[in-house]
Short mmCIF file of C-alpha atoms and ligand atoms in Angstrom, two decimals:
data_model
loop_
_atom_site.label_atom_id
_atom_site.label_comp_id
_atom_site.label_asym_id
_atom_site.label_seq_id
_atom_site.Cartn_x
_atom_site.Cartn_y
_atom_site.Cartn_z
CA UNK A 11 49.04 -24.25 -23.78
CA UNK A 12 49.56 -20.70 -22.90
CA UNK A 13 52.72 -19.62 -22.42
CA UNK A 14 54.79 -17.88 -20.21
CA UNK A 15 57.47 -15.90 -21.69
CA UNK A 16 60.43 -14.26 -20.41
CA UNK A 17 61.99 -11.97 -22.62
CA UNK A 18 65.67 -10.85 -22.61
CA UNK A 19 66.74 -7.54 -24.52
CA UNK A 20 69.29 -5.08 -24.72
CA UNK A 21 67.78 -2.44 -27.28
CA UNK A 22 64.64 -1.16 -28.84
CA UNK A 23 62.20 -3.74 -28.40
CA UNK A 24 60.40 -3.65 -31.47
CA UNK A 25 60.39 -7.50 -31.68
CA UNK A 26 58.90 -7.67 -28.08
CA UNK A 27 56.67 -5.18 -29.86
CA UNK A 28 55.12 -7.37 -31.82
CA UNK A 29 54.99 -10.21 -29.92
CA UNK A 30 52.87 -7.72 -27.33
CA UNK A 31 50.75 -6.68 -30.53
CA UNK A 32 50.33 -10.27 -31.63
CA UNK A 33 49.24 -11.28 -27.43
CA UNK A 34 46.93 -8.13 -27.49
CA UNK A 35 45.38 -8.97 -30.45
CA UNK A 36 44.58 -12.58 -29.37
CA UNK A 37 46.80 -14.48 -32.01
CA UNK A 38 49.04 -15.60 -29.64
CA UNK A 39 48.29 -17.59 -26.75
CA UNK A 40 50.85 -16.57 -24.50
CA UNK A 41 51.82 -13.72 -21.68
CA UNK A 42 55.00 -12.24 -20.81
CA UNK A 43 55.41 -12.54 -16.95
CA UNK A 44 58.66 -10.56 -16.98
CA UNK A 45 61.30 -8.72 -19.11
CA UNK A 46 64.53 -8.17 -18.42
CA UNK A 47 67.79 -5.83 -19.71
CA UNK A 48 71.32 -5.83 -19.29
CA UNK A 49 71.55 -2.13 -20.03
CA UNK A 50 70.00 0.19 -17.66
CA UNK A 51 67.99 2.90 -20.28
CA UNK A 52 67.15 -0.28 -22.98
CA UNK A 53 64.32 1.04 -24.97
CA UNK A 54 62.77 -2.37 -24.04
CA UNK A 55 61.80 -1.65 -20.32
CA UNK A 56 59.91 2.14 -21.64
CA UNK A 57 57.81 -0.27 -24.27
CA UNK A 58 57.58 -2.67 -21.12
CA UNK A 59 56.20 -0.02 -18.43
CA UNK A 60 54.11 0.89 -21.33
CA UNK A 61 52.03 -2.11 -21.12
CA UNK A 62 52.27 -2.94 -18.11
CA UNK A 63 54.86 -5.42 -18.11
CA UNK A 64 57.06 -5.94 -15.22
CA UNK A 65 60.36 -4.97 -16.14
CA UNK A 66 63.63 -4.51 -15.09
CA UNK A 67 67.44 -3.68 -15.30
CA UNK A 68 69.79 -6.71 -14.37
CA UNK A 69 73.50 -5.88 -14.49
CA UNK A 70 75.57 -8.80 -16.51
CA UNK A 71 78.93 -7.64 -14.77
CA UNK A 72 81.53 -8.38 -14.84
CA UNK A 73 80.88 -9.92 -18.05
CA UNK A 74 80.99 -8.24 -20.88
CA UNK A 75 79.46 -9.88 -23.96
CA UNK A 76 77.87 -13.31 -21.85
CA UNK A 77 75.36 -14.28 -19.58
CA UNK A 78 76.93 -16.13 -16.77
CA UNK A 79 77.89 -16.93 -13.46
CA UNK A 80 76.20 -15.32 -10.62
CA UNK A 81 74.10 -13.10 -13.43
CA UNK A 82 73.35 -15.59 -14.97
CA UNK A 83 72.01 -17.62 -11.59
CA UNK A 84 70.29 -14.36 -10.99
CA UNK A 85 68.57 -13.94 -13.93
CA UNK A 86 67.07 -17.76 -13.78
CA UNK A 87 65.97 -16.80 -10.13
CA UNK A 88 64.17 -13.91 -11.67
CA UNK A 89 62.45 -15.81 -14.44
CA UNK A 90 61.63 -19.05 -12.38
CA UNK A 91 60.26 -16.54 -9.48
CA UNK A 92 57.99 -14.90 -12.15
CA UNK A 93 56.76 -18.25 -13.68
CA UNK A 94 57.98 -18.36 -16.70
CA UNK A 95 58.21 -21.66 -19.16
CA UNK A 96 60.27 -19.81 -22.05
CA UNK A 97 62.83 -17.47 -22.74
CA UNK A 98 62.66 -15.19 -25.68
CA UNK A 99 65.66 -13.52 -26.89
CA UNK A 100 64.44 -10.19 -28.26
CA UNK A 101 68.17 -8.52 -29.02
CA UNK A 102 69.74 -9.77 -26.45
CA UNK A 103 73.02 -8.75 -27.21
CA UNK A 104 74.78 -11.56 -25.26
CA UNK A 105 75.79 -15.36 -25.85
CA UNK A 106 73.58 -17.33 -22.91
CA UNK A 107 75.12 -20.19 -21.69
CA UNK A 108 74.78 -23.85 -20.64
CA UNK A 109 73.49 -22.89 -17.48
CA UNK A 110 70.58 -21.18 -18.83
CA UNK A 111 69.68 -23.75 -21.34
CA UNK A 112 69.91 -26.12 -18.58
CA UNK A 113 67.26 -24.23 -16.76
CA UNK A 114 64.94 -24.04 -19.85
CA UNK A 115 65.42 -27.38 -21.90
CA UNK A 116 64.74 -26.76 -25.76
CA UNK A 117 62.50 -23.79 -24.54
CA UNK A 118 64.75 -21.01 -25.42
CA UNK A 119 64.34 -18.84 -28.74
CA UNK A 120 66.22 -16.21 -30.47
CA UNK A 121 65.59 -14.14 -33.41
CA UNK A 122 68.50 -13.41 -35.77
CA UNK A 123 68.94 -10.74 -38.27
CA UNK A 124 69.79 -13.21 -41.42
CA UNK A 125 69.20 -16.42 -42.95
CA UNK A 126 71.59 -18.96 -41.17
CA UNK A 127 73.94 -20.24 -41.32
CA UNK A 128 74.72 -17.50 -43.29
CA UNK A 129 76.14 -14.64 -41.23
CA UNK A 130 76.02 -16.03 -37.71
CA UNK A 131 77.43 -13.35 -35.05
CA UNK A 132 76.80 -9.25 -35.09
CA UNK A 133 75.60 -6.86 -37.86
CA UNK A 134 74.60 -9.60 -39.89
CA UNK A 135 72.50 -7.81 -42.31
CA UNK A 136 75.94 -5.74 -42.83
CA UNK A 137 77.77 -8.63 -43.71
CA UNK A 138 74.47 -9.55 -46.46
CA UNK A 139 75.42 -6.51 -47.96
CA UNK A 140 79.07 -6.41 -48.06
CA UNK A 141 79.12 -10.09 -49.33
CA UNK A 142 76.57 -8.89 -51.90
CA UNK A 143 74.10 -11.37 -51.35
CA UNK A 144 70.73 -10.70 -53.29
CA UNK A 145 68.74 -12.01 -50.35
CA UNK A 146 68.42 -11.69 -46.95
CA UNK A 147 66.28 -12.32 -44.02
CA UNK A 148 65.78 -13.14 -40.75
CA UNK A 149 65.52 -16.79 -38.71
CA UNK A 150 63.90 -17.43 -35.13
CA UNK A 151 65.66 -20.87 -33.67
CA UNK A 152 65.76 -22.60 -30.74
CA UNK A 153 68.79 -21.87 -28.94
CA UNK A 154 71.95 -24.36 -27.96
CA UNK A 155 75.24 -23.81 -26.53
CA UNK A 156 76.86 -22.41 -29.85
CA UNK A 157 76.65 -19.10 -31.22
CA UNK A 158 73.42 -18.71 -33.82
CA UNK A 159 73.65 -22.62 -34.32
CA UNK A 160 70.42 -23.91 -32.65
CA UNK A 161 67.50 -26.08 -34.90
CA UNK A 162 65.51 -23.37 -36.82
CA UNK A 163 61.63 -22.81 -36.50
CA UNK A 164 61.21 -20.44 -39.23
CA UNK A 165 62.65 -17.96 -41.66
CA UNK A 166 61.81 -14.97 -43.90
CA UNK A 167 63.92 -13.81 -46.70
CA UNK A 168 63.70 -10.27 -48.13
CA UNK A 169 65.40 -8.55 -51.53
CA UNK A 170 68.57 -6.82 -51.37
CA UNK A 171 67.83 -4.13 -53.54
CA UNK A 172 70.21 -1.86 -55.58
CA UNK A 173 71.35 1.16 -53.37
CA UNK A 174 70.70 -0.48 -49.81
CA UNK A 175 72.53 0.76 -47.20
CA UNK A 176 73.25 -1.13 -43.95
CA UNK A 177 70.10 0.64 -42.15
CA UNK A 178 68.00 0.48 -45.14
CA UNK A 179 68.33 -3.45 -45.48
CA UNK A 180 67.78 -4.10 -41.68
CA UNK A 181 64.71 -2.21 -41.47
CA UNK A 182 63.29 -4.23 -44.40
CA UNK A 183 64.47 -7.41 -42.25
CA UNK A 184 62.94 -6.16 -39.39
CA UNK A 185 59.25 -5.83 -41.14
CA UNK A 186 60.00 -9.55 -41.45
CA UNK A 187 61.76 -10.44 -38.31
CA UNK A 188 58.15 -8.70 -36.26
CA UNK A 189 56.12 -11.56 -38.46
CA UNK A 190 58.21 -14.48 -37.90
CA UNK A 191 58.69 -14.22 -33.93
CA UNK A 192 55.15 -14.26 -33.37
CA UNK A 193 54.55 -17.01 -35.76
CA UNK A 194 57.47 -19.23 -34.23
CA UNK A 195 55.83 -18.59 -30.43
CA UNK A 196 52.31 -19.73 -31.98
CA UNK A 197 53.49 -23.01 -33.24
CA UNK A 198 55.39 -23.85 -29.89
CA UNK A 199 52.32 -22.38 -28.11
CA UNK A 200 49.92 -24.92 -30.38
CA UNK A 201 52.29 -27.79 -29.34
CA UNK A 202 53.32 -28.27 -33.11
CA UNK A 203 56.74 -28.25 -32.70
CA UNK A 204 58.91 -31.11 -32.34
CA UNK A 205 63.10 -31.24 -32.88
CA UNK A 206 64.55 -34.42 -34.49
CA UNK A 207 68.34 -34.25 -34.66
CA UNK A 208 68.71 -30.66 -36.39
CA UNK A 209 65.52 -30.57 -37.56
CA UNK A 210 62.61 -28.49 -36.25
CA UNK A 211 59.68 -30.32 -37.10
CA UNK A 212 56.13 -28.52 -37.78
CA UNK A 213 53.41 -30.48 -37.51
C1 GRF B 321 67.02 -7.62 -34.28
O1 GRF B 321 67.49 -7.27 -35.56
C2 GRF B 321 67.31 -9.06 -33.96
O2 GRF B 321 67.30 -9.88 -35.08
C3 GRF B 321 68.69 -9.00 -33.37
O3 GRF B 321 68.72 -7.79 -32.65
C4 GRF B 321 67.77 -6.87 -33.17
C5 GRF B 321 66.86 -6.47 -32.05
O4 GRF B 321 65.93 -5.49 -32.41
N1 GRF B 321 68.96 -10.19 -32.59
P1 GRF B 321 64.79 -5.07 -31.39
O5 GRF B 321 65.46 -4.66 -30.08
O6 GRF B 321 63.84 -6.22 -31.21
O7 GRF B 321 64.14 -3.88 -32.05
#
């Protein structure tokens, strides 16, 4: 069935990007009926206007690094109003909370820059390289009410090469991370996936 996404960000956009690319293309059954940014000049909302998306600036305050209370009520008004079945976390740079999830049962994805549980939390391909891992990656899972701990839909690893530096090693992640968004969003699209216990099922 098609769906209706809402995506969250708080940066670039590049992985709203490519789920755009992927919808334009016709490899993804799905539209984004709104996008939405808790900082005002987010790269995000140019990409958005770009395509025609609508999209917007919703202040968080007065929280800082969550979703919540009467922003986070606001920002379920918001998506309801525009229709949407899903919430995509494209860089979000916030922790949502029960509230949300409540809103959006086991229909809320995030994307996250290494393979968990390895390096939950921030600057995660950072931590890759300081722990001197010799792979990394990316993982797209369903979200729950911990941080980075939801059932996982799919992952993609990358090398660590010699002489990687924190930017070099993210932007080979990223390459991966604009592959396995739009994959995870076609299976839950397709109706193919089902969650047993901590287990995403794909079938
Ligand atoms: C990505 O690395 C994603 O894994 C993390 O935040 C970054 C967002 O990048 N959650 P972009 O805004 O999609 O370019």
């Amino acid at each position: 069935m098609k769906l209706k996404l809402a995506v969250l960000g708080s940066g670039s956009g590049s992985n709203m990007q490519s789920i755009v690319d992927a919808i334009e293309a016709g490899t993804l059954d799905a539209e984004i009926v709104c996008v939405l940014a808790d900082v005002p000049d987010a790269k995000i909302l140019e990409r958005a206007a770009k395509h025609g998306l609508p999209g917007r600036y919703v202040s968080c305050a007065p929280f800082k690094t969550k979703l919540d209370g009467e922003a986070e009520q606001e920002y379920i008004r918001i998506m309801k109003e525009a229709g949407a079945d899903t919430v995509v976390l494209a860089g979000f740079m916030r922790i949502v909370k029960p509230g949300l999830l409540a809103a959006f049962p086991n229909r809320v994805l995030n994307i996250h820059p290494a393979l968990l549980p390895a390096f939950p939390g921030l600057h995660s391909w950072k931590q890759a390289l300081d722990y001197g891992t010799k792979v990394a990656g990316c993982t797209v899972h369903f979200v729950d009410a911990g941080t980075d701990s939801g059932p996982i839909i799919v992952q993609k690893c990358v090398p660590v090469e010699e002489g990687d530096t924190p930017e070099t090693l993210h932007a080979r992640i990223q390459v991966q991370e604009h592959i396995a968004f739009p994959e995870a969003l076609r299976h839950l699209a397709a109706g193919r996936l089902r969650i047993e216990g901590r287990r995403v099922i794909i079938g």
